[in-house]
C-alpha positions as a printed Julia matrix, in Angstrom:
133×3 Matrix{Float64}:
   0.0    0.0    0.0
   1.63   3.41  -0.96
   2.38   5.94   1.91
  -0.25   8.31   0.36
  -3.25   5.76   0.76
  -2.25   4.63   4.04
  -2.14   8.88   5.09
  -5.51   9.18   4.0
  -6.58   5.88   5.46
  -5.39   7.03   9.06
  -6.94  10.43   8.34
 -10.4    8.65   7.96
 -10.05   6.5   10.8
  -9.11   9.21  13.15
 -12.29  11.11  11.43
 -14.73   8.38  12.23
 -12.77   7.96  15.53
 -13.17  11.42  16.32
 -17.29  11.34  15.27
 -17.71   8.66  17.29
 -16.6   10.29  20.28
 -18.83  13.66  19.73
 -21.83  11.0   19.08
 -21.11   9.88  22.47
 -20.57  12.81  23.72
 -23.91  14.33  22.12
 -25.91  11.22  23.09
 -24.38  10.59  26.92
 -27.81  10.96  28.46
 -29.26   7.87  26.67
 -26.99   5.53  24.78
 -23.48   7.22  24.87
 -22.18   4.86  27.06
 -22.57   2.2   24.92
 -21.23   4.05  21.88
 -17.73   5.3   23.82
 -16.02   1.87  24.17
 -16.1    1.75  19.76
 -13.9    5.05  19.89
 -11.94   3.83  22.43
 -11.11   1.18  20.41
 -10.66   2.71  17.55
  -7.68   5.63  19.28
  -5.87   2.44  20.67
  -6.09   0.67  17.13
  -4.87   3.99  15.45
  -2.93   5.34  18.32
  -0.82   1.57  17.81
  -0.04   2.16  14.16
   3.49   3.45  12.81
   3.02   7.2   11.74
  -0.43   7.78  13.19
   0.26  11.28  14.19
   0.18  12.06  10.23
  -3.63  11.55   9.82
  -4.49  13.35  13.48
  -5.78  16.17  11.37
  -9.25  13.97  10.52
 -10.16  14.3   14.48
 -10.6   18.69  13.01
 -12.24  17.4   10.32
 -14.84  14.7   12.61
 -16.53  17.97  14.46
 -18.15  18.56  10.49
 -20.05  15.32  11.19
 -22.36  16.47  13.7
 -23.13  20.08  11.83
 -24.29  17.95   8.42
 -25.94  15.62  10.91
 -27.84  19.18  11.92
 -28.18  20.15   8.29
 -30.26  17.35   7.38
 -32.66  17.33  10.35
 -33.25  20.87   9.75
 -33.43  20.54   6.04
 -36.74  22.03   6.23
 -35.91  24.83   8.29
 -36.3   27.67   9.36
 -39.71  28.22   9.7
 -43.03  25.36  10.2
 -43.1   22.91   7.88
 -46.11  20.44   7.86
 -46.6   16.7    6.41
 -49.64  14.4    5.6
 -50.13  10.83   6.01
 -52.93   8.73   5.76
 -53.57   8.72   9.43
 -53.08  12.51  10.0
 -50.59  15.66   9.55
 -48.46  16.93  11.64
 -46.09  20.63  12.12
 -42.96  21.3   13.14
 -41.26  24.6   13.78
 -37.68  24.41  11.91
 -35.21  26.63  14.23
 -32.35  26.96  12.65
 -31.36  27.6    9.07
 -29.83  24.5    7.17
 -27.65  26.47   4.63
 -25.61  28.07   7.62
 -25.12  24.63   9.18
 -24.06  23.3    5.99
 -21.48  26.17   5.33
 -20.31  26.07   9.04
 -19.43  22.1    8.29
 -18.12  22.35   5.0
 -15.75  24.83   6.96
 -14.56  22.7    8.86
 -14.03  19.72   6.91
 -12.32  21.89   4.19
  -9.86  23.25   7.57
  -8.99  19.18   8.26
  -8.16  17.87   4.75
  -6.34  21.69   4.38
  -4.49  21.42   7.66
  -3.74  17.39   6.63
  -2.34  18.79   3.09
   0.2   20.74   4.1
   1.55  18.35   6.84
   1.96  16.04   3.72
   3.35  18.31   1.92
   5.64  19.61   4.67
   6.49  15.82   5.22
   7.12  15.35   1.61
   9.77  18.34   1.03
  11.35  16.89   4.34
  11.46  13.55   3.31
  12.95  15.21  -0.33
  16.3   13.97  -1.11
  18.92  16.91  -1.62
  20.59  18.41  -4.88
  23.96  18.78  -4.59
  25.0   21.78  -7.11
């Protein structure tokens, strides 16, 4: 496996790793506990591996999880929206506005795979063998 797929690998590990402790985090009052132990497995796998420290930068780019988690429950927001079924209707009042979610998240997923760029790229001109003139 190159060194570039196995960056990007870690990077998404440490992502999911890094959702799945805001999930517990976010959920702690009902099933939380039972999500933290598959995070804490998931740092010790990743924490175990040669040259985890280069995909750290996903655990920035995990806190964009929960916002497009937001964005899609408000998708109908801001403002009531109401649905039929068969057996009734219902309203609900939509309090926050989807698009700003959406742009806060795609902020900071675009700030991880940035900040995870140019420690590659720092690591690759380090890494660069030296001309001699």
């Amino acid at each position: 496996m190159t060194r570039r797929r196995r960056d990007w690998l870690l990077f998404t590990g440490w992502a999911l790793t890094g959702a799945g402790y805001l999930l517990a985090l976010l959920s702690i009052l009902s099933i939380g506990i039972f999500i933290l132990p598959v995070p804490l497995i998931g740092t010790f796998v990743l924490a175990t591996r040669h040259d985890a420290q280069r995909g750290l930068p996903g655990l920035v780019s995990s806190a964009s999880l929960p916002l497009f988690l937001l964005t899609y429950l408000n998708r109908h927001g801001p403002g009531t929206y109401c649905s039929t079924s068969a057996h009734g209707g219902s309203c609900t009042e939509g309090l926050l506005d989807p698009r700003i979610l959406l742009a806060v998240g795609a902020l900071v997923l675009a700030g991880g795979v940035t900040l995870f760029l140019v420690m590659q790229r720092r690591t690759a001109i380090g890494s660069a063998p030296l001309r001699s003139p």
